[in-house]
Structure formats: C-alpha cells, structure tokens
Short mmCIF file of C-alpha atoms and ligand atoms in Angstrom, two decimals:
data_model
loop_
_atom_site.label_atom_id
_atom_site.label_comp_id
_atom_site.label_asym_id
_atom_site.label_seq_id
_atom_site.Cartn_x
_atom_site.Cartn_y
_atom_site.Cartn_z
CA SER V 1 -18.04 7.95 14.86
CA SER V 2 -18.19 4.51 13.39
CA VAL V 3 -16.62 3.02 10.25
CA CYS V 4 -17.84 4.49 6.92
CA CYS V 5 -19.39 2.33 4.64
CA CYS V 6 -20.28 4.08 1.71
CA SER V 7 -18.40 6.84 0.25
CA SER V 8 -20.40 10.11 -0.62
CA VAL V 9 -22.87 9.01 2.35
CA CYS V 10 -19.75 8.81 4.26
CA LEU V 11 -18.19 12.16 3.33
CA ILE V 12 -21.34 13.92 3.91
CA ARG V 13 -21.72 12.42 7.40
CA TRP V 14 -18.30 13.01 8.52
CA ARG V 15 -18.73 16.96 7.38
CA ALA V 16 -21.78 17.33 9.15
CA GLU V 17 -20.25 15.53 12.40
CA GLN V 18 -17.26 18.10 12.03
CA GLY V 19 -19.42 20.92 11.51
CA LEU V 20 -18.10 22.01 8.25
CA PRO V 21 -20.19 23.25 5.08
CA ARG V 22 -21.70 20.64 2.95
CA ILE V 23 -20.54 19.60 0.06
CA ARG V 24 -22.16 20.11 -3.30
CA LEU V 25 -21.80 16.79 -4.81
CA PHE V 26 -23.98 16.21 -7.47
CA VAL V 27 -24.92 19.69 -8.95
CA GLY V 28 -22.40 22.12 -10.97
CA GLU V 29 -20.26 21.54 -14.07
CA ARG V 30 -18.45 18.29 -14.02
CA ARG V 31 -14.66 18.13 -15.37
CA SER V 32 -14.52 15.86 -18.52
CA CYS V 33 -12.82 12.57 -17.91
CA LEU V 34 -9.08 11.71 -17.85
CA PRO V 35 -7.48 11.23 -21.78
CA LEU V 36 -6.22 7.80 -22.43
CA ARG V 37 -2.91 9.69 -22.65
CA PHE V 38 -2.13 12.97 -21.35
CA PRO V 39 -0.46 15.83 -23.38
CA ALA V 40 1.78 16.55 -20.38
CA PRO V 41 4.83 14.81 -19.87
CA LYS V 42 4.45 12.18 -17.04
CA GLN V 43 5.49 12.62 -13.46
CA THR V 44 8.16 10.35 -12.81
CA ASN V 45 9.35 11.21 -9.40
CA VAL V 46 7.55 9.49 -6.71
CA VAL V 47 8.03 8.56 -2.87
CA PHE V 48 5.28 5.67 -1.89
CA LEU V 49 5.41 4.98 1.51
CA LYS V 50 4.68 1.54 2.02
CA THR V 51 2.43 0.97 4.73
CA HIS V 52 1.99 -2.24 6.40
CA LYS V 53 -1.18 -4.59 5.68
CA THR V 54 -2.96 -2.19 3.38
CA ALA V 55 -2.33 -3.38 -0.62
CA SER V 56 0.81 -1.66 -0.58
CA SER V 57 2.45 -4.72 -2.30
CA THR V 58 0.18 -4.40 -4.93
CA MET V 59 0.90 -0.73 -5.58
CA GLN V 60 4.95 -1.72 -5.10
CA SER V 61 4.47 -3.96 -8.26
CA LEU V 62 2.57 -1.65 -10.17
CA LEU V 63 5.52 1.17 -9.58
CA PHE V 64 8.09 -1.40 -10.01
CA ARG V 65 6.65 -1.90 -13.51
CA PHE V 66 6.03 1.69 -14.17
CA ALA V 67 10.13 2.24 -13.49
CA GLU V 68 11.34 -0.62 -15.45
CA ARG V 69 8.64 0.31 -18.51
CA HIS V 70 10.40 3.93 -17.98
CA ASN V 71 13.91 3.02 -17.41
CA LEU V 72 13.77 5.20 -13.99
CA THR V 73 15.77 4.34 -10.97
CA MET V 74 14.12 2.88 -8.06
CA ALA V 75 16.38 3.53 -4.94
CA PHE V 76 16.58 -0.13 -3.01
CA PRO V 77 17.49 -0.80 0.69
CA LYS V 78 21.28 -1.64 1.09
CA PRO V 79 21.61 -5.60 1.51
CA SER V 80 22.00 -5.33 5.27
CA CYS V 81 18.91 -3.85 5.48
CA SER V 82 16.99 -6.76 3.74
CA LEU V 83 13.83 -5.80 1.78
CA GLN V 84 12.69 -2.77 4.36
CA PHE V 85 14.82 0.40 4.79
CA CYS V 86 16.18 -1.32 8.01
CA TYR V 87 12.75 -0.86 9.65
CA PRO V 88 11.47 -0.07 12.28
CA ALA V 89 14.26 2.47 12.54
CA PHE V 90 13.68 6.09 10.84
CA PHE V 91 14.34 6.43 7.41
CA SER V 92 17.83 7.49 6.85
CA SER V 93 19.75 7.92 3.43
CA ASN V 94 22.55 5.68 5.02
CA PHE V 95 19.93 2.65 4.55
CA VAL V 96 19.97 3.57 0.57
CA HIS V 97 22.07 1.06 -1.74
CA PRO V 98 24.34 3.56 -3.12
CA ASP V 99 24.08 2.39 -6.79
CA THR V 100 20.62 3.29 -6.82
CA LEU V 101 21.04 6.83 -6.58
CA PRO V 102 20.25 9.37 -7.55
CA ALA V 103 16.45 8.00 -7.61
CA ASN V 104 13.34 8.59 -9.06
CA MET V 105 11.32 6.25 -6.86
CA ILE V 106 11.26 4.57 -3.61
CA THR V 107 8.57 2.31 -2.56
CA SER V 108 10.17 -0.41 -0.09
CA HIS V 109 8.83 -0.29 3.35
CA MET V 110 10.39 2.04 5.80
CA ARG V 111 9.25 4.35 8.80
CA PHE V 112 8.75 7.50 7.15
CA ARG V 113 11.21 10.58 7.84
CA LYS V 114 10.27 13.69 6.05
CA SER V 115 13.67 15.25 6.09
CA ALA V 116 15.92 12.44 5.00
CA LEU V 117 13.71 11.48 1.99
CA GLN V 118 13.40 15.44 0.56
CA LYS V 119 17.08 15.63 1.06
CA LEU V 120 17.63 12.30 -1.29
CA MET V 121 14.59 12.92 -3.77
CA PRO V 122 14.35 15.53 -6.54
CA LYS V 123 12.52 18.75 -5.80
CA ASN V 124 9.66 17.73 -7.66
CA THR V 125 8.76 14.38 -6.07
CA ARG V 126 5.32 13.77 -5.49
CA TYR V 127 4.55 11.87 -1.85
CA ILE V 128 2.20 9.28 -1.76
CA THR V 129 0.99 6.64 0.73
CA ILE V 130 -1.78 4.43 1.48
CA LEU V 131 -4.30 3.56 4.23
CA ARG V 132 -6.87 1.01 5.31
CA GLU V 133 -9.76 0.50 7.37
CA PRO V 134 -8.06 0.04 10.80
CA ALA V 135 -10.46 -2.87 11.86
CA SER V 136 -9.81 -5.29 8.75
CA MET V 137 -6.09 -3.91 9.00
CA PHE V 138 -5.52 -4.97 12.57
CA GLU V 139 -7.11 -8.45 11.63
CA SER V 140 -4.68 -8.89 8.82
CA LEU V 141 -1.81 -7.67 11.10
CA PHE V 142 -2.76 -9.72 14.00
CA THR V 143 -3.00 -12.78 11.81
CA TYR V 144 -0.04 -12.17 9.93
CA TYR V 145 2.25 -11.22 12.65
CA SER V 146 0.85 -13.80 15.81
CA PRO V 147 3.92 -15.72 15.66
CA TYR V 148 6.32 -12.97 15.61
CA ALA V 149 4.87 -9.80 17.71
CA LYS V 150 5.31 -10.71 21.50
CA SER V 151 2.26 -8.85 22.61
CA PHE V 152 0.19 -11.14 20.27
CA LYS V 153 2.36 -14.04 21.26
CA LYS V 154 1.35 -13.61 24.83
CA VAL V 155 -2.25 -13.84 23.99
CA PRO V 156 -3.32 -17.29 26.00
CA ASP V 157 -6.06 -18.60 23.04
CA GLY V 158 -4.18 -16.86 20.59
CA SER V 159 -7.71 -14.96 19.45
CA LEU V 160 -8.29 -11.41 18.38
CA LYS V 161 -11.06 -11.38 20.48
CA THR V 162 -8.88 -12.29 23.67
CA PHE V 163 -6.33 -9.52 22.78
CA MET V 164 -9.08 -6.83 22.34
CA GLU V 165 -10.66 -7.76 25.47
CA ASP V 166 -7.82 -6.17 27.41
CA PRO V 167 -4.69 -5.45 25.23
CA LEU V 168 -3.06 -3.20 28.08
CA GLN V 169 -2.67 -6.80 29.55
CA TYR V 170 -0.68 -7.86 26.62
CA TYR V 171 0.95 -5.24 24.89
CA LYS V 172 4.05 -3.29 26.21
CA PRO V 173 5.85 -0.67 23.78
CA ASN V 174 9.20 -2.01 24.41
CA ASP V 175 7.83 -6.07 23.09
CA ALA V 176 9.58 -7.29 20.10
CA TYR V 177 7.43 -6.20 17.20
CA SER V 178 5.11 -3.88 19.38
CA TYR V 179 4.64 -1.55 16.04
CA TYR V 180 2.60 -4.05 14.63
CA ALA V 181 0.18 -4.13 17.60
CA ARG V 182 -0.92 -0.65 17.78
CA ASN V 183 -1.57 2.42 15.67
CA THR V 184 0.73 0.48 12.76
CA LEU V 185 -0.22 3.34 10.32
CA THR V 186 0.77 6.06 12.33
CA PHE V 187 4.44 4.17 13.21
CA ASP V 188 5.09 3.80 9.73
CA LEU V 189 4.31 7.62 8.75
CA GLY V 190 6.89 8.33 11.69
CA GLY V 191 4.36 9.32 14.20
CA GLU V 192 4.10 8.20 17.99
CA ASN V 193 2.12 5.14 18.15
CA ASN V 194 1.83 4.92 22.11
CA ARG V 195 -0.07 8.10 22.45
CA PRO V 196 -3.24 7.67 24.36
CA ALA V 197 -6.62 7.59 22.78
CA THR V 198 -7.37 11.01 24.74
CA ASP V 199 -4.59 12.88 23.00
CA VAL V 200 -6.96 13.97 20.18
CA ALA V 201 -4.99 17.07 19.77
CA TYR V 202 -1.93 14.73 18.73
CA ALA V 203 -3.98 12.89 16.18
CA HIS V 204 -5.43 16.10 14.84
CA ASP V 205 -1.70 17.83 14.68
CA PHE V 206 -0.46 14.74 12.98
CA VAL V 207 -3.10 14.56 10.10
CA GLY V 208 -2.34 18.08 9.59
CA GLU V 209 1.51 17.03 9.03
CA VAL V 210 0.78 13.92 6.96
CA GLU V 211 -1.28 16.52 4.97
CA LYS V 212 1.25 18.90 4.18
CA VAL V 213 3.74 16.10 2.67
CA PHE V 214 1.41 13.68 0.84
CA SER V 215 -0.12 14.64 -2.39
CA LEU V 216 -2.58 11.88 -2.26
CA VAL V 217 -3.33 9.37 0.51
CA MET V 218 -4.92 6.63 -1.25
CA ILE V 219 -7.42 4.06 0.78
CA SER V 220 -7.45 0.45 0.18
CA GLU V 221 -11.18 0.15 0.06
CA TYR V 222 -11.26 2.34 -2.85
CA PHE V 223 -8.46 1.32 -4.13
CA ASP V 224 -9.33 1.96 -7.94
CA GLU V 225 -10.68 5.00 -7.29
CA SER V 226 -7.38 6.09 -5.51
CA LEU V 227 -5.58 4.95 -8.68
CA VAL V 228 -7.89 7.26 -10.73
CA LEU V 229 -6.59 9.92 -8.60
CA LEU V 230 -3.03 9.02 -9.05
CA ARG V 231 -3.10 8.66 -12.43
CA ASN V 232 -4.72 12.37 -12.77
CA LEU V 233 -2.13 13.76 -10.40
CA LEU V 234 0.92 12.29 -12.38
CA SER V 235 -0.36 12.12 -15.85
CA TRP V 236 -0.30 8.53 -16.42
CA ASP V 237 -1.84 6.26 -18.80
CA LEU V 238 -4.33 3.85 -17.96
CA GLU V 239 -1.71 1.18 -18.69
CA ASP V 240 0.29 2.28 -16.13
CA ILE V 241 -2.42 1.83 -13.22
CA LEU V 242 -2.89 -1.75 -14.25
CA TYR V 243 -2.56 -4.37 -11.61
CA ILE V 244 -3.15 -7.58 -10.28
CA LYS V 245 -3.96 -8.05 -6.79
CA LEU V 246 -1.10 -9.23 -4.42
CA ASN V 247 -0.14 -10.57 -1.03
CA ALA V 248 -3.91 -11.51 -0.15
CA ARG V 249 -4.48 -14.16 2.51
CA THR V 250 -6.34 -17.32 1.58
CA GLU V 251 -10.33 -17.29 2.83
CA THR V 252 -9.57 -19.89 5.38
CA SER V 253 -6.60 -17.67 7.11
CA LYS V 254 -9.23 -14.64 7.54
CA LYS V 255 -11.59 -14.07 10.76
CA LYS V 256 -14.63 -12.24 11.03
CA ILE V 257 -14.79 -9.38 13.03
CA SER V 258 -18.04 -8.62 15.16
CA PRO V 259 -19.30 -4.90 15.15
CA ASP V 260 -18.24 -4.72 18.72
CA LEU V 261 -14.94 -6.02 17.97
CA VAL V 262 -14.74 -3.30 15.22
CA GLU V 263 -15.09 -0.49 17.67
CA LYS V 264 -12.41 -1.75 20.27
CA ILE V 265 -9.80 -2.13 17.72
CA ARG V 266 -10.46 1.84 16.39
CA ALA V 267 -10.58 2.37 20.12
CA TRP V 268 -7.08 1.05 20.45
CA ASN V 269 -5.69 2.14 17.18
CA SER V 270 -7.40 5.45 17.73
CA ILE V 271 -4.77 7.59 16.03
CA ASP V 272 -5.02 5.41 12.98
CA ALA V 273 -8.85 5.61 13.17
CA TYR V 274 -8.55 9.28 13.20
CA LEU V 275 -6.32 9.42 10.04
CA TYR V 276 -8.07 6.75 8.11
CA ASP V 277 -11.65 8.79 8.67
CA TYR V 278 -9.94 11.88 7.88
CA PHE V 279 -8.18 10.72 4.71
CA ASN V 280 -10.95 8.75 3.74
CA ALA V 281 -13.26 11.78 3.63
CA THR V 282 -10.41 13.94 1.89
CA LEU V 283 -10.37 10.96 -0.75
CA TRP V 284 -14.10 11.58 -1.44
CA VAL V 285 -13.54 15.52 -1.72
CA LYS V 286 -11.17 14.80 -4.25
CA LEU V 287 -13.10 12.12 -6.11
CA SER V 288 -16.12 14.34 -6.23
CA ASP V 289 -13.68 17.53 -7.81
CA LEU V 290 -12.96 15.21 -10.55
CA GLY V 291 -16.58 14.20 -10.95
CA LEU V 292 -18.15 11.05 -9.63
CA ASP V 293 -19.50 10.14 -12.91
CA CYS V 294 -15.86 10.45 -14.54
CA VAL V 295 -14.23 8.36 -11.66
CA ALA V 296 -16.85 5.76 -12.00
CA LYS V 297 -16.27 5.77 -15.80
CA GLU V 298 -12.44 5.52 -15.37
CA VAL V 299 -12.70 2.51 -12.81
CA GLN V 300 -14.79 1.04 -15.39
CA LEU V 301 -12.22 1.55 -18.00
CA LEU V 302 -9.63 -0.08 -15.48
CA ARG V 303 -11.72 -3.20 -14.75
CA GLN V 304 -12.19 -3.57 -18.12
CA ALA V 305 -8.46 -3.52 -18.87
CA GLN V 306 -7.79 -5.80 -15.75
CA GLU V 307 -10.24 -8.32 -17.37
CA ARG V 308 -8.50 -8.50 -20.49
CA LEU V 309 -5.49 -8.91 -18.83
CA ILE V 310 -6.49 -11.89 -16.72
CA LYS V 311 -8.12 -13.51 -19.94
CA ARG V 312 -4.65 -13.04 -21.69
CA CYS V 313 -2.33 -14.17 -18.87
CA PHE V 314 -4.38 -17.21 -17.21
CA GLY V 315 -6.75 -17.91 -20.40
CA SER V 316 -10.05 -17.83 -18.13
CA GLU V 317 -12.15 -15.02 -16.41
CA THR V 318 -10.10 -15.28 -13.08
CA PRO V 319 -6.50 -15.50 -12.00
CA ARG V 320 -4.98 -19.20 -11.05
CA GLU V 321 -4.75 -18.52 -7.63
CA GLN V 322 -2.99 -21.06 -5.29
CA PRO V 323 -1.60 -20.62 -1.80
CA GLY V 324 1.95 -19.88 -1.97
CA SER V 325 2.97 -23.15 0.01
CA GLN V 326 1.59 -25.26 -2.86
CA ILE V 327 3.42 -23.05 -5.68
CA LYS V 328 6.62 -25.04 -6.95
CA ASP V 329 8.24 -22.16 -8.79
CA LYS V 330 10.03 -20.28 -5.60
CA ASP V 331 10.36 -17.00 -7.92
CA LEU V 332 6.15 -17.08 -7.83
CA ARG V 333 5.75 -17.79 -4.15
CA PRO V 334 4.82 -15.10 -1.63
CA TRP V 335 6.46 -14.73 1.47
CA GLN V 336 4.70 -16.82 4.28
CA PRO V 337 4.64 -15.64 7.54
CA SER V 338 3.45 -19.10 9.14
CA LYS V 339 1.96 -22.35 8.46
CA GLU V 340 -1.00 -21.34 9.73
CA VAL V 341 -1.40 -18.59 7.24
CA GLY V 342 -2.14 -18.92 3.44
CA ILE V 343 -0.98 -16.03 1.16
CA VAL V 344 -2.15 -16.28 -2.03
CA GLY V 345 0.27 -16.40 -5.17
CA TYR V 346 -0.40 -17.31 -8.98
CA VAL V 347 0.62 -19.75 -11.50
CA LEU V 348 0.48 -19.03 -14.84
CA PRO V 349 -0.41 -21.73 -17.78
CA GLU V 350 2.28 -23.89 -19.04
CA ASP V 351 1.50 -23.27 -22.69
CA MET V 352 2.42 -19.85 -23.17
CA ASP V 353 4.28 -17.89 -25.35
CA GLN V 354 7.42 -16.52 -23.99
CA GLU V 355 6.30 -12.71 -24.32
CA THR V 356 3.00 -13.25 -22.90
CA ARG V 357 4.75 -15.02 -20.01
CA THR V 358 7.54 -12.44 -19.62
CA HIS V 359 4.62 -9.53 -19.66
CA CYS V 360 2.26 -11.49 -17.30
CA LEU V 361 5.16 -12.46 -14.66
CA LYS V 362 5.65 -8.52 -13.76
CA PHE V 363 2.29 -8.56 -12.55
CA ILE V 364 2.51 -11.60 -10.37
CA MET V 365 5.81 -11.81 -9.03
CA PRO V 366 5.89 -11.34 -5.41
CA GLU V 367 7.86 -8.42 -3.50
CA VAL V 368 10.69 -11.08 -2.39
CA SER V 369 11.37 -12.08 -6.04
CA TYR V 370 10.70 -8.82 -7.84
CA THR V 371 12.75 -6.54 -5.72
CA PRO V 372 16.32 -8.74 -6.38
CA LYS V 373 15.46 -8.78 -9.86
CA LEU V 374 14.68 -5.24 -10.32
CA LEU V 375 17.79 -4.29 -8.53
CA ARG V 376 20.07 -6.46 -10.95
CA SER V 377 18.44 -4.97 -13.94
CA GLN V 378 19.11 -1.67 -12.86
CA LEU V 379 22.54 -2.44 -11.97
CA GLU V 380 23.29 -4.24 -15.17
CA ARG V 381 21.82 -0.88 -17.06
CA GLN V 382 23.98 1.06 -15.20
CA ASP V 383 26.99 -1.18 -16.10
CA GLN V 384 26.05 -0.97 -19.86
CA ASN V 385 26.08 2.76 -19.65
CA ASN V 386 29.18 3.24 -17.81
CA PRO V 387 31.07 0.12 -18.76
CA SER V 388 34.36 1.83 -16.28
CA GLY V 389 31.99 2.44 -13.15
CA PRO V 390 31.45 -0.17 -10.33
CA LYS V 391 30.99 -3.58 -11.40
CA VAL V 392 27.46 -5.53 -10.66
N1 LIG Z 1 -6.18 -4.05 -4.84
C1 LIG Z 1 -6.31 -4.35 -3.50
N2 LIG Z 1 -7.27 -3.79 -2.60
C2 LIG Z 1 -7.63 -4.25 -1.78
N3 LIG Z 1 -6.81 -4.90 -0.90
C3 LIG Z 1 -5.74 -5.37 -1.34
C4 LIG Z 1 -5.18 -5.45 -2.59
N4 LIG Z 1 -4.29 -6.01 -2.94
C5 LIG Z 1 -4.02 -6.27 -1.52
N5 LIG Z 1 -4.75 -6.24 -0.83
C6 LIG Z 1 -4.91 -6.65 0.66
O1 LIG Z 1 -3.77 -5.96 1.24
C7 LIG Z 1 -3.51 -6.66 2.06
C8 LIG Z 1 -1.75 -6.89 2.15
O2 LIG Z 1 -1.18 -5.52 2.35
P1 LIG Z 1 0.50 -5.38 1.94
O3 LIG Z 1 0.86 -6.07 0.72
O4 LIG Z 1 0.53 -3.74 2.14
O5 LIG Z 1 0.98 -6.11 3.00
S1 LIG Z 1 2.83 -6.19 3.66
O6 LIG Z 1 2.54 -5.30 4.75
O7 LIG Z 1 3.01 -5.93 2.30
O8 LIG Z 1 2.94 -7.69 3.79
C9 LIG Z 1 -4.03 -8.24 2.05
O9 LIG Z 1 -5.27 -7.94 3.16
P2 LIG Z 1 -5.73 -9.54 3.95
O10 LIG Z 1 -6.14 -10.25 3.11
O11 LIG Z 1 -6.49 -8.97 4.59
O12 LIG Z 1 -4.27 -9.77 4.65
C10 LIG Z 1 -4.47 -8.02 0.75
O13 LIG Z 1 -5.57 -9.03 0.53
#
C-alpha cells in the first residue's frame, strides 16, 4: 500500500485493506482529557529503544531531563562502548557502565535484545520505541551515513536516486555499516534486516513480536500525538513531555524525494515499511480510544507550553538555530557527520540570568554533551550517598 498521509483517513484505509472491521472514530462516549497532574504515581522505569534517524535524540533529551528532575538512574554504556551500547552488537548487560546499575531507564542507541534487557531492568518497566516513515527516514540515513556506509560510498554520483535504481548492485550485507542501508528499524529492533521483500510472513511475525514487548510505538510524523499517549501511559505531567526539536538537518542538507523514489525506498526497506504501516495504524487506534478531540486539546496544550519555553529561552518566537559548525560553545555543538551535512544546534542569548540559562541548556544540549554530563552528575550523587563506595 502507498504511504499514508493523513491520520484517521489512513487508519480507515489501512483497516479496509486488511479486511478488518471498521472503527467508529467519531461516535460514542469520548474519555475526558488528561489531568495536568495524575493522581497515580508516575511510572519511572522505562526502556526507550533509540532507533536511528527517527527523532530519537529529541526523545532521549526528554528522558534525560525527566531522569535528572526525578533523581532516577539512567543506565549508560561503559566507556569502551562509546555513546551507543557497542552497537551494532546485540545488547548485552556487559555493555552497561556498572556504576549506572540498578537502573530506572535506558535510552542510548543499541541493537535490541529483549532477554538481556528484561534481566537487567525492573519487572514493571515499560518498553517504548519510535518509528519513522521509511522514505524520509532513508533519505536522512543516506545523507547522514554516505561518508561511512560502504554501500552508499560505492554509488558513482553519490545520489540516492542512483542507489535506488539498483540497490543490490551497491549493497552487500557484509559491507561496513550496512545496517544503515537496509531496514534499519528492523535491525535496531533486533530483527533480520536482510530478509527478502517476498518474505511477508517474516515481517508479519516480527510485528507480532515487537507488539508483545513494546507498550507504545511512537511515530515521528505524529510526535506530539505520540507524546500524549506516552504521558497517559506513564501518568506523567505536561511538563514532562516538553521538548525542543534536536538533531535536525539544515534545510540545504535535505533532498526532495519524488513519489516514484518513495515507492522504491519502501520496496527496498519492505520490513520497515510493514512495521511502519502497522504501528502507524495502531497509534491511531490508541489515539481514537483516548478520543481525538482530547488528543487535539492535549497537543494544543503541549504546543502552547513549548511556545512559552521558546520565548523564555530565546526571547523570540522561534529558537535561535545555527548549523553546528558555526556554534562556538562546544557543549552546544551537535555531532556533525561530515562537512556536507549541516546539523542544527541552538545558541542562547548572552544576557540571561543563570537559572534560566541552566534550565534552557537542558533542552538544547545535544546527545554528545548531555550524556557525559548526566553520567557525571549521577556518579557524583552516588558518591555523596555512599562516601565509602567507588570513587568517580
Ligand atoms: N520532534 C520531532 N518531530 C519530527 N522529527 C524530528 C523531531 N525531532 C527531530 N526530528 C528529526 O529526526 C531526525 C534525527 O533523528 P535521531 O535524533 O533519531 O537521529 S540519530 O540516529 O540519533 O542520529 C532528523 O531528521 P532529518 O532532519 O530528516 O535528518 C530530525 O529532523
């Protein structure tokens, strides 16, 4: 089926295509909107599988801030695993920094392995992840990883269009970084990303496995709607889902993709496309269960709070964006994959009181600087609580 564009229409069409009974979206009792503060205690044990190029850094920052404000422990990779849990190896508890255990949350990139995580995390942990529409995701992956992934480097004119004309001419499963070049979502989720497109049974079974483990599969295109579901699932406050968009490319680094190319990309990444279509539909089932009016109201509240945050932090209606390469403060410079690709970062006005600056920094710090900062502050806290324990 083609790429879905519009929420409820998409859901209705998808269900019709699958021969499923119709959902009555606009009739019947609607549940009331979410309370600003839930009476139930907040759920604080969360695994967020950080998939690549899906808005996952924005989510990670949100979770880092949540963990910091609530004095929780975030499990981090041990130093030799770098920022990712020794990706692309399957996740193992050996990859975790031992001083970040026992943990409440885990969010750094990994290749998912359910059994290892379930052994590591508390029993009541909620599993969450995020998927993105395969064509725009692949365009982002292609641009970002072209200097690294051998399959992409082989393309004579370096264009996505040429790669997609005959992917198998360039792609070899054993190439360096090949997992960024085919069904990357499936790979990150621990699946077999090289299964052929004809193996629909595999895609179907894999979706079933993912659905069993994850309480919420967010969708990048409906990021705010997904956050409303997250807040409802975990009994979190509106403040807990506030964010500023991170890790976006500059406009000039993005390439337009024609409808023909979209279809080719979906066919090449057929398992990812299957996953996306399925979980996009289930997202809208969950949203309609909550009540679409209620969701719209919650999204509006979130965006209003975000506008206030931006005003407070930047003194203007829009954040002060800059390509990372031009940002002087290295703590605010996102990782740049190459000279050809600009990744957006932010700068704060000079004349700001310290409290506001500290508050705003937490929203705009990229993964490369927030990760070591949060790790250090966790270790310091541990050290204070247990002066005779291992030193930071
Ligand atoms: N809130 C929100 N909503 C929708 N899309 C968003 C959001 N935040 C980030 N982005 C887009 O996500 C892309 C970066 O994804 P990641 O942070 O997962 O990348 S990474 O794998 O961690 O490098 C990157 O996509 P591209 O700009 O197409 O590369 C971001 O623009």
